[in-house]
Structures are given as structure tokens and as C-alpha cells.
XYZ file of C-alpha atoms in Angstrom:
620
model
C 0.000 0.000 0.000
C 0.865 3.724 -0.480
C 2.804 4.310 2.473
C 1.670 8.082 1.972
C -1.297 7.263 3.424
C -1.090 6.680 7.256
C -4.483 4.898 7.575
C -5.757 2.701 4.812
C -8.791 0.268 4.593
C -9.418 -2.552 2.565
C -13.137 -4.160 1.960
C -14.669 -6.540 -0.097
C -17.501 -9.048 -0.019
C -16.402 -12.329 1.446
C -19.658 -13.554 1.165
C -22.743 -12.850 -0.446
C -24.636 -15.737 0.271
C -24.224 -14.632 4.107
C -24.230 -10.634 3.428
C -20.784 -10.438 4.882
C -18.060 -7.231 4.122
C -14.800 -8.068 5.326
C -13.253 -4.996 6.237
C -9.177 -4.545 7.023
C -7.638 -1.215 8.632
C -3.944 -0.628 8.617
C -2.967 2.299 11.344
C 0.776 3.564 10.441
C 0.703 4.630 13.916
C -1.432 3.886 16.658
C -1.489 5.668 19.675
C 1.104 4.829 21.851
C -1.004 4.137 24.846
C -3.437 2.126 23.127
C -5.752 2.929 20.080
C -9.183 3.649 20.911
C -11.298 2.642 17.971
C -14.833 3.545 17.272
C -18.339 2.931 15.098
C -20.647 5.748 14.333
C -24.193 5.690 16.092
C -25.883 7.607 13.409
C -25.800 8.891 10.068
C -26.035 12.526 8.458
C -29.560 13.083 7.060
C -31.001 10.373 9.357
C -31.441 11.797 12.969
C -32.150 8.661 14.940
C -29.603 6.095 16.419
C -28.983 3.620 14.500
C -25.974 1.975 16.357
C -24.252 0.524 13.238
C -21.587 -1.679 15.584
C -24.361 -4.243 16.414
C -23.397 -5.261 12.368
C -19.875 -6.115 13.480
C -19.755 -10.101 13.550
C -16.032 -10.121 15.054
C -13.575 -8.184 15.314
C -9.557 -8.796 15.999
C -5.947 -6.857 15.839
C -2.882 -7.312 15.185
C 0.368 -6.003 14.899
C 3.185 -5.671 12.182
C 4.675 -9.190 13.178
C 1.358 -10.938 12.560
C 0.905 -10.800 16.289
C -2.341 -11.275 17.612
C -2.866 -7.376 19.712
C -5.375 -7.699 22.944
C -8.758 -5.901 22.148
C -11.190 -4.576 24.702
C -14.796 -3.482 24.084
C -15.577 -0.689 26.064
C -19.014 0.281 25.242
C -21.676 -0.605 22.380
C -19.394 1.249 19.983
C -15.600 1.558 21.389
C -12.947 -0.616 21.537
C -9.844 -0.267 22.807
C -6.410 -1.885 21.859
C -3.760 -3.121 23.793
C -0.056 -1.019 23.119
C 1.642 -2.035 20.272
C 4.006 -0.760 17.479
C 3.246 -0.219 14.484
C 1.803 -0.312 12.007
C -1.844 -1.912 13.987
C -3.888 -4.110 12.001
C -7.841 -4.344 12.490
C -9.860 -6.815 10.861
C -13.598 -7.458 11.356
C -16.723 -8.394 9.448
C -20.273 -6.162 9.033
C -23.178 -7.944 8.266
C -24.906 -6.413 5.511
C -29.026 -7.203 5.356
C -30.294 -3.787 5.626
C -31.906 -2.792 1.814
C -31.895 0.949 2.911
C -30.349 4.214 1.941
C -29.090 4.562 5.369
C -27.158 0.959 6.066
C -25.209 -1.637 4.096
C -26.897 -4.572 2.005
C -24.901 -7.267 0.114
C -26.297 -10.443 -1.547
C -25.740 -12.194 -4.375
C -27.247 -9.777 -6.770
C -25.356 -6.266 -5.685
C -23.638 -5.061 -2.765
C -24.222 -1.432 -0.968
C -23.078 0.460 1.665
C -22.446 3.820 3.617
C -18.763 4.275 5.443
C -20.538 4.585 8.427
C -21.774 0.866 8.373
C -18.490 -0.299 7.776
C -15.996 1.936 8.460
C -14.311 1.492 11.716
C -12.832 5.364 12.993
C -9.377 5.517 14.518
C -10.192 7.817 17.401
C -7.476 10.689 17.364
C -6.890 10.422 13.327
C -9.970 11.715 11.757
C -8.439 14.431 10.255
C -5.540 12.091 8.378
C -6.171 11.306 4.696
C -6.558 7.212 4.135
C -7.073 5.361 1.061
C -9.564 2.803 0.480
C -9.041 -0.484 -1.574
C -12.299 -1.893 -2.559
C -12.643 -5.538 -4.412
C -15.273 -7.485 -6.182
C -16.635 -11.115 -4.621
C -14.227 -13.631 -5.721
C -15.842 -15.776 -8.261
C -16.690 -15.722 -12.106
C -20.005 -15.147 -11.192
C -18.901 -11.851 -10.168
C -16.834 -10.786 -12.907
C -19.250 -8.788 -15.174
C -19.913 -6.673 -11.512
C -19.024 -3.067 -11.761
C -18.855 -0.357 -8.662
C -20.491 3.005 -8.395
C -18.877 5.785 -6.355
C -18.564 9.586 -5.786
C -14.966 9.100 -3.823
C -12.218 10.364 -5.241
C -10.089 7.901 -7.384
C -6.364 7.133 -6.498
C -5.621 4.573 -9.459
C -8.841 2.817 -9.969
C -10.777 3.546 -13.378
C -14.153 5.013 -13.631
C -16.978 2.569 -12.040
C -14.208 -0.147 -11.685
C -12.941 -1.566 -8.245
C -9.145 -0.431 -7.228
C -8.369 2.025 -5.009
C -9.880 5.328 -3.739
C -8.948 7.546 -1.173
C -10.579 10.552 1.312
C -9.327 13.850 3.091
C -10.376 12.022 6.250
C -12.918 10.472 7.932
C -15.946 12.643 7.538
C -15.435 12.440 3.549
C -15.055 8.469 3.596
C -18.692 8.181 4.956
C -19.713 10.503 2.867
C -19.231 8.535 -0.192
C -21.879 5.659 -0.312
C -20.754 3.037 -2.850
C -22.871 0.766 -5.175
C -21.445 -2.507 -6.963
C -22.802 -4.758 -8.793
C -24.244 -5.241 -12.602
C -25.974 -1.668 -13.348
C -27.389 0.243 -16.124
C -25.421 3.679 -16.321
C -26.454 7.300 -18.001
C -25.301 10.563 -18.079
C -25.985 14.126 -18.755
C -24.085 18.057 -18.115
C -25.076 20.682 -15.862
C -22.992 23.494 -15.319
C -19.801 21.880 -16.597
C -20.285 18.962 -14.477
C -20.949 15.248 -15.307
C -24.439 13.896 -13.899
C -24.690 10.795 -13.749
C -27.396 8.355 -12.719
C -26.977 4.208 -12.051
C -29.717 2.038 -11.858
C -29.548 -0.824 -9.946
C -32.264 -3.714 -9.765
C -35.281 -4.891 -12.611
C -36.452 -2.469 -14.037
C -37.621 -0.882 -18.086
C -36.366 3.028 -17.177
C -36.445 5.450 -20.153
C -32.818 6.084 -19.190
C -32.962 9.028 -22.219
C -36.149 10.871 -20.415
C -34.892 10.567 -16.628
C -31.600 11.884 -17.847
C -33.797 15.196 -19.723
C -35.977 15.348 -16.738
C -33.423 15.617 -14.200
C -31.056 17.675 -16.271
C -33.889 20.053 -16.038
C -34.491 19.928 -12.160
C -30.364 20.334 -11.428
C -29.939 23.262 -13.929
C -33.511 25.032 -12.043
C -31.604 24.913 -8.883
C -28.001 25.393 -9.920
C -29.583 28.796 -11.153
C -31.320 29.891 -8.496
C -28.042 29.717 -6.188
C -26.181 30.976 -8.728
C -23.300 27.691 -8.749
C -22.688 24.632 -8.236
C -20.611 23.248 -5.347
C -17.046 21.953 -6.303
C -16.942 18.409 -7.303
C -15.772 16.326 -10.013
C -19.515 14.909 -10.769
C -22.317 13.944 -9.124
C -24.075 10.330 -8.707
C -27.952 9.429 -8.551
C -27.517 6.252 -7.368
C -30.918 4.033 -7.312
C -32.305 1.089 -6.635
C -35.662 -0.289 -8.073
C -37.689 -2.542 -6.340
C -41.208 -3.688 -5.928
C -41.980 -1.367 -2.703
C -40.071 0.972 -1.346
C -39.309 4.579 -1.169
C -36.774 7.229 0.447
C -33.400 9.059 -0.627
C -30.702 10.584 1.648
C -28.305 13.294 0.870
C -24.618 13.250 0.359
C -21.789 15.834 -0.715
C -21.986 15.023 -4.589
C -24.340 11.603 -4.703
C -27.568 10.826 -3.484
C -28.866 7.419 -2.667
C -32.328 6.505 -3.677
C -34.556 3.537 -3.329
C -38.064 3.923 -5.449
C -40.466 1.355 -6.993
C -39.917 0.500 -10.604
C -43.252 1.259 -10.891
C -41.883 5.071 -10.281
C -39.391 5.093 -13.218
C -40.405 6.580 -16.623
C -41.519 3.814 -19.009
C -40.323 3.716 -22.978
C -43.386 5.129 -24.731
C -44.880 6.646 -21.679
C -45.080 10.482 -22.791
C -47.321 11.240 -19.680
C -46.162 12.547 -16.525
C -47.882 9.767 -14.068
C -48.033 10.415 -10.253
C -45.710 8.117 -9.662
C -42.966 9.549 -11.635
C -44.032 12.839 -10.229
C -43.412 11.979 -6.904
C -39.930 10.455 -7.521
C -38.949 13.696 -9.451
C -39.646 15.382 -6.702
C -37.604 13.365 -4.490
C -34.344 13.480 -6.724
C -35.043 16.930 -6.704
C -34.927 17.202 -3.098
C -32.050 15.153 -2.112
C -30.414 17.241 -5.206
C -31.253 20.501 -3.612
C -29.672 19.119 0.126
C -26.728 19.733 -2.292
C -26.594 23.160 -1.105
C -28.802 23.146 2.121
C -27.533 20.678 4.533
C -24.365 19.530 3.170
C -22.911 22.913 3.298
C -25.249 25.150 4.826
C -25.722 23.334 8.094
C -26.582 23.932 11.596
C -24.136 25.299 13.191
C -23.834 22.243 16.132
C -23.182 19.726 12.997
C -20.046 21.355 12.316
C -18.138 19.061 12.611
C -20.603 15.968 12.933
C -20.185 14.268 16.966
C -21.509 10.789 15.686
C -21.124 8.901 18.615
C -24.449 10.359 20.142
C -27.191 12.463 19.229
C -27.053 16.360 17.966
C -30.236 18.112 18.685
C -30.749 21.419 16.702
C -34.182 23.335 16.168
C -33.375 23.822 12.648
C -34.232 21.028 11.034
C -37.221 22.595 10.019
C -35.475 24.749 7.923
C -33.081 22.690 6.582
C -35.669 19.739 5.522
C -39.064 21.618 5.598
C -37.213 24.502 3.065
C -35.150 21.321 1.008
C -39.386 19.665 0.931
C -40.916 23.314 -0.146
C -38.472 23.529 -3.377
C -38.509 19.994 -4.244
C -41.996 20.298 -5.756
C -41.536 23.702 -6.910
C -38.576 22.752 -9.234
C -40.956 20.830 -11.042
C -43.060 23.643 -12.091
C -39.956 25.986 -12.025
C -38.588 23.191 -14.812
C -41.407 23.360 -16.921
C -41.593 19.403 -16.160
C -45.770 19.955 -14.585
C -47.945 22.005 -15.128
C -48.696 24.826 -12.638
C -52.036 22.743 -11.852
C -50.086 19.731 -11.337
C -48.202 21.995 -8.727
C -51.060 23.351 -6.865
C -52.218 19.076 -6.648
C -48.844 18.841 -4.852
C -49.158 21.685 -2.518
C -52.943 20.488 -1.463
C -51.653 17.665 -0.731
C -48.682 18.540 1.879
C -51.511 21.042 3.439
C -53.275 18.518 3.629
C -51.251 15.860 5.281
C -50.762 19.153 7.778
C -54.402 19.563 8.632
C -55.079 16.079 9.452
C -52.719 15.909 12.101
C -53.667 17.171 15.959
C -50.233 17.003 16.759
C -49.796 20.814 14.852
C -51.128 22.123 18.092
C -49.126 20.403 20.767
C -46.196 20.395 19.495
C -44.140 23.380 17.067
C -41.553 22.618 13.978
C -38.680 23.634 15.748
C -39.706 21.313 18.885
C -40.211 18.730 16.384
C -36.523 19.591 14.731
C -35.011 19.024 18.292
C -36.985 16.192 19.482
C -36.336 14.657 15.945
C -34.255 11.638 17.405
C -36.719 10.477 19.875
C -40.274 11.382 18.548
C -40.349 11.782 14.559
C -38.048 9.008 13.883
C -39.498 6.666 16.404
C -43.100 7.333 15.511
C -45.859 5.264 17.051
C -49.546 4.664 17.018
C -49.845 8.343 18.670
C -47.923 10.533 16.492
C -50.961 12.137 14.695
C -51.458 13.484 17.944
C -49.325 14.311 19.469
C -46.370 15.371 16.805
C -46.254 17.366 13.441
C -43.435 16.617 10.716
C -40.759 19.523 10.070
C -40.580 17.780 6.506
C -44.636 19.449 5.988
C -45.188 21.594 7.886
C -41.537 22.956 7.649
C -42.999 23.158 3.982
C -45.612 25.204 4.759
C -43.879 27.727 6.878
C -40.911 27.841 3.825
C -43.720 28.945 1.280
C -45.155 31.193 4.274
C -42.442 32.972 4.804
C -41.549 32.938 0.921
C -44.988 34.376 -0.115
C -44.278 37.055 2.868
C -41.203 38.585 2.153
C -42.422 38.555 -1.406
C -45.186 40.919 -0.121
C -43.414 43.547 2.470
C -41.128 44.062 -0.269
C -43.951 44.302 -3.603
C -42.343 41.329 -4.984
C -38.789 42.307 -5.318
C -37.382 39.750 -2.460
C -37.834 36.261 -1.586
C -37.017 32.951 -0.157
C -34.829 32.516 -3.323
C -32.879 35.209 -2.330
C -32.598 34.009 1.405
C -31.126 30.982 0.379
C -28.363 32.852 -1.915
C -27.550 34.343 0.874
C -27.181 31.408 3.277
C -25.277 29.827 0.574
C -23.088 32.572 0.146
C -22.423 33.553 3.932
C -22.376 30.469 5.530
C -22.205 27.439 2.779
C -19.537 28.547 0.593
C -17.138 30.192 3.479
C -18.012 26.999 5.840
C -19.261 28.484 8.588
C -22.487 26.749 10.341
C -25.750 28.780 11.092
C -26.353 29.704 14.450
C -29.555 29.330 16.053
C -31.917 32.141 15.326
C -29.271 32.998 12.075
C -31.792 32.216 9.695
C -34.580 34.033 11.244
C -31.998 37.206 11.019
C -31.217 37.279 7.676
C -34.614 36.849 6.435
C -35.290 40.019 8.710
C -32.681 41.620 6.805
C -34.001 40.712 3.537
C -37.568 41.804 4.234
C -36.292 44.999 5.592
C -38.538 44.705 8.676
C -38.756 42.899 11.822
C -40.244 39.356 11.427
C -39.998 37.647 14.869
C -43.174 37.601 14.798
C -43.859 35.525 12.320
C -41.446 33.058 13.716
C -42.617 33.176 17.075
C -46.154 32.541 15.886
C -45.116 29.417 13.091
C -41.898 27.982 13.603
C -41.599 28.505 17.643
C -45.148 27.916 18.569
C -48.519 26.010 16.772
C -50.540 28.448 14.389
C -50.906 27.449 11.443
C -49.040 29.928 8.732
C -51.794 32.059 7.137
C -51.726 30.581 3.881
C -55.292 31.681 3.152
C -54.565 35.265 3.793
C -51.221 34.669 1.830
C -52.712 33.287 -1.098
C -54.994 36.388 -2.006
C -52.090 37.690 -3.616
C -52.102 35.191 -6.477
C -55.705 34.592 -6.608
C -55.258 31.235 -5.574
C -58.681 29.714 -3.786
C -58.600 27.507 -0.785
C -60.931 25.269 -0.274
C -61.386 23.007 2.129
C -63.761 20.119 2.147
C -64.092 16.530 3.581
C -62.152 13.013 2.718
C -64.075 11.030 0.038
C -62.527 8.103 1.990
C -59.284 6.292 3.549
C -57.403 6.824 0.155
C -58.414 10.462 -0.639
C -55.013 12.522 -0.346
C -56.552 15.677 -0.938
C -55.187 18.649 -3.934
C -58.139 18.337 -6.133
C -61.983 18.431 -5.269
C -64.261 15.729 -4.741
C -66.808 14.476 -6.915
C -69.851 16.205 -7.699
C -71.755 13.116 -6.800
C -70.570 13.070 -3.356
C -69.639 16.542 -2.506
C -72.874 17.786 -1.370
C -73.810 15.191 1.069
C -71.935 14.223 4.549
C -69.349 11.805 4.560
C -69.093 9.203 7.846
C -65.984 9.231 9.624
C -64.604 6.989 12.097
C -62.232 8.539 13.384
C -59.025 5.956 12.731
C -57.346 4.426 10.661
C -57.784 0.590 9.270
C -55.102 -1.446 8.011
C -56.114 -5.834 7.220
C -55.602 -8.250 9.805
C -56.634 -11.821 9.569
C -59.224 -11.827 11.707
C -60.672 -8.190 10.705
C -60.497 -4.440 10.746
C -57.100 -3.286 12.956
C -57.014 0.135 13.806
C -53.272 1.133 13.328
C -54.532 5.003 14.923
C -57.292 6.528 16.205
C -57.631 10.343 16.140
C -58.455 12.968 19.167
C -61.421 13.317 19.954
C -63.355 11.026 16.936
C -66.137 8.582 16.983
C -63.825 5.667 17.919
C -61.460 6.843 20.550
C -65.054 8.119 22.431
C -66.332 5.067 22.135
C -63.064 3.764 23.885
C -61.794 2.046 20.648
C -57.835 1.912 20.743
C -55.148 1.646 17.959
C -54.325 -2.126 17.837
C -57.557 -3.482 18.633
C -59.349 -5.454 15.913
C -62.766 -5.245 14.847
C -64.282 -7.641 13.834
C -68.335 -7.325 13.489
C -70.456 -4.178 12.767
C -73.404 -4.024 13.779
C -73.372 -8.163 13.629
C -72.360 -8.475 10.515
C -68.756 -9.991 10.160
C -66.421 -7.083 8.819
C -62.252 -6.806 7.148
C -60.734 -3.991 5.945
C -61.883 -4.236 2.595
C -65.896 -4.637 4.027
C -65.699 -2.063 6.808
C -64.744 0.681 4.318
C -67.481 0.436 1.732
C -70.182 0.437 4.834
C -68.851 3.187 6.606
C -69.245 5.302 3.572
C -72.767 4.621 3.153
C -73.617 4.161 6.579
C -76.428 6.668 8.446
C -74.448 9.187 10.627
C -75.553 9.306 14.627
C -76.655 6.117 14.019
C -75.713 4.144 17.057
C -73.448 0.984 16.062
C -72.762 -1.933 18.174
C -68.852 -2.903 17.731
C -67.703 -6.249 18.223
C -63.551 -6.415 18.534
C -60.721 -8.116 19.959
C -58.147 -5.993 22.271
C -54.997 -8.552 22.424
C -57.006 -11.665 23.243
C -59.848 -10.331 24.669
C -62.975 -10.091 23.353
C -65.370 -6.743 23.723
C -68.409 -4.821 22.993
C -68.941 -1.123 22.649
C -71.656 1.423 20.850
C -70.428 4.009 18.868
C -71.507 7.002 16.661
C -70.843 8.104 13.465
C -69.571 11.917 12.634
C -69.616 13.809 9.415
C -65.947 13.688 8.438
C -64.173 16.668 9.408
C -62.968 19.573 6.815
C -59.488 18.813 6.850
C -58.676 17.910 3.020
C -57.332 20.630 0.913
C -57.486 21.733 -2.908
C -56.222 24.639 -4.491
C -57.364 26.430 -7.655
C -56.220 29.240 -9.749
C -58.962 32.058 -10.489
C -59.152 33.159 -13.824
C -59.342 36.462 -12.937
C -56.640 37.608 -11.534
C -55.480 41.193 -11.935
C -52.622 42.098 -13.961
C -51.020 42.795 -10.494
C -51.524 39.223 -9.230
C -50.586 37.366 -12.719
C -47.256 38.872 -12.570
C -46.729 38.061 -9.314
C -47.659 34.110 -9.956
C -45.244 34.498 -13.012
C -42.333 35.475 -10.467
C -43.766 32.975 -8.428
C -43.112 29.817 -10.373
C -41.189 31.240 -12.504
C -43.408 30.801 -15.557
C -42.511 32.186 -19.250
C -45.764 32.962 -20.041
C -48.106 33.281 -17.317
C -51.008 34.029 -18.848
C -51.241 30.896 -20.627
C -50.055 28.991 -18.395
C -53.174 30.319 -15.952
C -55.291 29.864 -18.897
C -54.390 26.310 -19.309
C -54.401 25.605 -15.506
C -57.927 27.414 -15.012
C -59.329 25.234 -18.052
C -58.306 21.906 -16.911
């Protein structure tokens, strides 16, 4: 090995059959009162312990002589070795079964992982340069494999194995990898190769995704002005049957999606599907800027051996969640329409939830690690999301300061200016730094607002905000379990009252099991809990699929007699039907809008021609 490099790690899969990495870590010189190694707890972009040692199957040391070295476990994620010259040798194994975007997976069809899975830190040495070797499963069946990577190449070739290195430790895990047989494409934005790999079944229009997303990167690249430094950047997905969820890293994203979600050959349309997973490239895309290098200020650097509360998160995820829609639009690649769907739809999924009240986005940000990522059967309510609400409150305070300052200033120009101040010169934002500069943008004191949205429970006045672009909106009840909301209901149904339960009903085998049941609804007062099982209406045997058809044509304040199971036990218990609540949104456009308000939707979204744009969106 290059002796230039003081730490260097080897890994490849020993065996796929068992999901097994074997990892090897040279130290050139380990500390001379014993090296103290360590495993991450957590990742960036997923703020929840994960404790990623439990995936270590052994580990062992030794030292330049071959020498077995004496290791000690200290704690769930420390070890400590004995003394010894060196250079130290540390060799383990990671069990790889986790198909995620967060942990390591390796079978006999592809092999994944983040550094912090597998990655073992020398404590004391984080800021050394290392090089990484990387091989393929030994094996002709292996030989056509091929390996996907955003770290920095030392001699190996372009999606080949070899050997890579990294500044130090915080860029190693910062570099998922990918191998495996692929299907690779590749487009330009801003000088820079894009490129996307595909990993898993699948029938992609590799031609249109690459269009589509060249589209989406060149929206945002524009609206902060640059790009970040990097020698290209990697969309690196995985297709499978279910599945769904993307996390950011400094020039790659990893994705998982359905195949359903990818673009089909001959498919001209733009489905929902392949809406949605737009959107999400376009999110993790736009963490490019916002959250990989404008970051709170207590992530710089990362402490990964325990948790990092910060009360931004709202900002940094709801803001990434409020543009990752809007660069659709912004692209051209939906229609504004198509747009306002979207945005019903995260008000929506706002509305519904009691836990807006109780709880605000920045107590949500803070408690992230212990309440959002470890949601249970109360979190509607009793806790909001800073991903959609954080939304909200980012097109709040955009449509504001596009107000108090007659359409001359906005969010866009907030985030140029985190990017510039804090992103580019690498400084992290303090608490209360973003509320500042927006303050400074607006030209007028805005605590405010902040005290009112993001610190406590109001809802942002979106209504009120709205006016300004003639946008209507409505509120009206769920059609039923499936109804999302962003578009109204059907004639047929819209004028009469819908029954509402109050919870929510997923199958069980032996009926209808109520996964949550809401504040204050029909079910929790008639002492109905989530996890108990219904299994007769009214005496009349009843599943998922039954229960849902007779609840929406069932008499409201009608008493029903509920037969269900709670664990083993069987009960009885009336109940009464309420008119669903008016919690599902839809927005429209009015065709009338002044010449005033057209030109402000046209800065907006960002629309060429707004007027026929309007036109289109009014008429459809």
C-alpha cells in the first residue's frame, strides 16, 4: 500500500450468500497508549440512532509481526487496543441485510453500503487522509460486476474496483458506494458530469430521466447561482417492488423507489408516480446546497457517537421539501395545476394531524431523534413533521417577504444568501441565524412571524397569503381512507356528509385493525384503541376491505354496536358516526386575476408565459 497514506482500509464481499463485508484497517501509527477505535451511532440526514456496531460479527488486531494485539470493548461502539508498534492491524466483518439508503446490504445480486456501516474510525486520526481499496466477490459469477462511487479515485478507473482515497474520515462516509451489474447514463449541468446508475429490474427510459433531471439540477443550480465543487455527481438508485426514500450526500444521493416510479419507454405522460420520484431526486439534489454545506451550526463538525439536537431542522428539511416540488413547475416538467395538486396535498397531510397544536416545527426539529423518527400509534397526535409543515412555513415565509417588499425579495434570495455567507465560506448557522437574515431581507422585523409558526402552533396564514395570487382555498371533507386531498371531490358526493370513524384501518386476519385513532373522533369516544381489531359491525362480520365500503354509506348518529378483539380479549362497545371533518385541501387558480396578481404568480413559479399557463391551468 501507499505508504503516503497513514491509515488505509481494505473491503470486499467475502460472502454474499451470508451478506458479509470483510473490512481490514492498517494504522501507520497507533497511539502509543493504546488505540481507541470507534463505530458511528448515526448517520447525516437520518437523525435517529442507528448503532451501526451491532453489524460487526467479530472483530480482531494485530500487529506488524502478525501478532495477535489484545482488544477490549468498552461500550456498544468503542474498543480499545492493547499497546503495540506499528503499524496496527484491524480486521472485522459487518453484516450487511439492511436494503436501505441509510445501512449496508450485500447479496448475491449487488452489494451497498455507507462508510458509516463499515468503516471502523481511529479515534485521534480523523483528520488524516486514508485510502480505500475496494474488491469485487471472488468468483466468475462476479466478474461482469461493476462499482459506483462519488470518492475520489487514487488509481482505480471510472466505475471499476481499485483504489480510492478521502481527506479524512468525515469524507469516507460521505461517499456511499454501489457494486454490482448496473445500467449507467449521463448528462451536463454546469460543466459537471451527472450521472445516474440504476440498480435492480427495471424498463427506465434512461434518455427521459436523464432530460428530466437535467432540467431539475440546472432550475436549482440557477437559483443559487453555482454549483458546489466536485468532479460529478451520482444518482444512485435502486428499483424494487416497494419501497421509497433518498438521503443526501456531498456530490451523490442514494435513492430507493419502486420500478413502478421510473419513466416507461413510450410513456409520454407525466404519471403520479414519476411525479413523486422527481420530486424526491429533486430534493435530495437541492440538500446539495442546504444541509451539506449550509448546516446547523452544532453539525459542524458531525459528533456521531451520540445524538445532535438542533431546532433547525425545520429549515433545513421543511425549506429542502418546499423547493422539491416547486422545481418541477420551475422546470417546466408539470404544469402549474399539477403543482397546486402537490401543494394540497402537503396542506393537507398538515391539517389532518392534531399534533400541529401540541407540538411546534422547531420542537419537532429538536426532538427529531426520539419522537419523529421513532413514531408510534400516537404521532398524529401528538407530533407534526418539520418535513410538511416545515414546507408550509418555507412557502409562508416565501410568499411574505415577497409581499413587504412588492415582490422584489424572496425565499430565493434568502437561500443565496445562506449559501453565500455560511455554505460557501463553511461556517455553520447559528440558532436564530436564519430568522436574522430573512429580517434583513424583508427589511422589517419578522420575529413575529417566527414566534407565531416555527416557535409555537398556528398554522401559517396561507389563506390570507394566497390572495395575492388569486389562488382559492378550499377546504372540504375526505371522500374516503385513500383520498389525499389537492383536487376536489366528486360532484356526486360533494354535497352530502361523509361518515368518519375517526381511525385508521389497516387488514388483519381476523378483521379491521385500527393502526390510529384520532383525538377526539367517533372511535377513541367510544373507547376504541389503535391495535384493537374489529371484527363485526353491527353483527355483521367485517375486514378492511368490508368495513370501508359500509362506513361510507352508513347513516351518521346512528348508534353501532362494535364487536372487537383488544390482544385476546374479546369486547363490545356502541359508537356514533360523525360527518368527516374539513381537513382535506385543494387549491385552484382564479381566472381572474389582476394584472397585479398574474405577474406576481409568473415570479412565483417562474413561468414564461403566465397568462397561458393560468389559462391552461384554469381550463383543466
Amino acid at each position: 500500500m501507499n505508504q503516503t497514506y497513514s491509515i488505509a482500509y481494505s473491503i470486499f464481499p467475502v460472502s454474499p450468500e451470508a451478506h458479509l463485508f470483510r473490512v481490514r484497517c492498517r494504522v501507520d501509527q497507533p497511539d502509543p497508549d493504546g488505540q481507541r477505535l470507534s463505530m458511528p451511532n448515526w448517520i447525516p440526514g437520518s437523525y435517529m440512532i442507528r448503532d451501526f456496531a451491532r453489524n460487526i460479527v467479530w472483530l480482531n488486531a494485530t500487529d506488524r509481526n502478525h501478532n495477535p494485539v489484545t482488544v477490549e470493548k468498552r461500550d456498544k461502539a468503542r474498543w480499545q487496543v492493547a499497546p503495540c508498534d506499528g503499524p496496527l492491524y484491524i480486521e472485522y466483518e459487518v453484516y450487511a441485510w439492511d436494503l436501505s439508503v441509510r445501512g449496508a446490504h450485500l447479496d448475491t445480486g449487488h452489494g451497498y453500503f455507507n462508510g458509516t456501516s463499515v468503516f471502523i474510525a481511529v479515534d485521534g486520526q480523523s483528520e488524516q487522509p486514508c485510502r480505500v481499496d475496494i474488491a469485487p466477490p471472488a468468483g466468475t459469477a462476479y466478474e461482469n460486476w461493476r462499482l459506483a462511487t462519488t470518492l475520489p479515485r487514487l488509481d482505480a478507473e471510472l466505475y471499476q474496483f481499485g483504489s480510492y482515497l478521502a481527506r479524512d474520515y468525515d469524507e469516507l462516509i460521505d461517499h456511499p458506494v454501489e457494486m454490482g451489474q448496473f445500467d449507467l447514463a449521463s448528462f451536463e449541468v454546469a460543466g459537471t458530469p451527472h450521472d445516474i446508475v440504476i440498480t435492480g429490474k427495471h424498463r427506465a427510459d434512461l434518455p427521459r430521466l436523464c432530460r428530466d433531471l437535467e432540467k431539475i439540477c440546472t432550475t436549482h443550480v440557477a437559483m443559487f447561482g453555482e454549483l458546489p465543487p466536485m468532479e460529478r455527481y451520482l444518482f444512485m438508485v435502486m428499483a424494487v417492488g416497494e419501497g421509497y426514500g433518498g438521503l443526501e450526500h456531498r456530490s451523490s444521493t442514494s435513492l430507493l423507489c419502486s420500478r413502478e416510479d421510473l419513466p416507461q419507454p413510450g410513456q409520454e405522460t407525466m404519471t403520479d408516480n414519476y411525479r413523486n420520484f422527481l420530486g424526491l431526486c429533486s430534493h435530495e439534489y437541492f440538500h446539495l446546497w442546504n444541509i451539506k454545506r449550509i448546516k446547523p451550526a452544532v453539525f459542524m463538525p458531525y459528533d456521531l457517537s451520540r445524538e445532535t439536537p438542533t431546532r433547525q431542522l425545520w429549515a433545513f428539511e421543511g425549506i429542502t421539501s418546499y423547493y422539491d416540488d416547486l422545481a418541477l413547475v420551475r422546470s417546466a416538467l408539470i404544469e402549474p395545476q399539477s403543482y397546486l395538486q402537490l401543494l394540497g396535498q402537503t396542506v393537507t397531510r398538515v391539517w389532518r394531524g392534531a399534533g400541529r397544536f401540541k407540538q411546534s416545527v422547531a420542537d419537532s426539529s429538536f426532538d427529531a431523534w426520539n419522537k419523529f423518527y421513532k413514531q408510534d400509534e400516537s404521532a398524529p397526535n401528538n407530533i407534526v413533521s418539520y418535513y410538511s409543515k416545515g414546507a408550509l412555513i418555507a412557502l409562508a415565509l416565501d410568499l411574505t417577504l415577497r409581499r413587504v417588499t412588492d415582490q422584489q425579495r424572496s425565499l430565493d434570495d434568502l437561500m443565496r444568501r445562506l449559501w453565500q455567507e455560511y455554505g460557501k465560506a463553511g461556517i455553520g448557522v447559528p440558532e436564530g441565524g436564519i430568522e436574522q437574515l430573512a429580517a434583513d431581507i424583508a427589511g422589517r422585523d419578522l420575529s413575529e412571524f417566527f414566534s407565531r409558526y416555527v416557535y409555537g402552533t398556528e398554522d401559517p396564514p396561507l389563506q390570507e397569503l394566497f390572495a395575492d395570487l388569486e389562488i382559492d382555498f378550499q377546504l372540504r371533507p375526505a371522500r374516503n381512507a385513500d383520498d389525499r386531498g389537492g383536487e376536489p371531490a366528486a360532484e356526486e358526493i360533494s354535497n352530502r356528509p361523509q361518515p368518519w370513524l375517526g381511525a385508521r384501518i389497516v387488514d388483519d386476519n381476523t378483521g379491521a385493525r385500527l393502526s390510529h385513532v384520532f383525538d377526539n373522533g367517533p372511535a377513541q369516544k367510544a373507547g376504541l384503541s389503535a391495535g384493537d381489531v374489529i371484527i363485526a359491525w353491527d353483527g355483521i362480520k367485517v375486514g378492511k376491505t368490508s368495513l370501508e365500503p359500509r362506513l361510507e354509506n352508513y347513516p351518521l348518529d346512528t348508534p353501532v354496536t362494535i364487536h372487537a378483539f383488544r390482544r385476546d380479549e374479546l369486547f363490545e362497545t356502541r359508537l356514533r358516526l360523525e360527518p368527516a371533518p374539513a381537513d382535506t385541501v385543494y387549491l385552484t387558480w382564479q381566472a381572474d386575476a389582476s394584472a397585479t396578481q398574474s405577474s406576481a404568480r409568473a415570479n412565483w413559479l417562474q413561468l414564461a408565459d403566465e397568462a397561458a399557463s393560468t389559462k391552461q391551468a384554469v381550463n383543466q
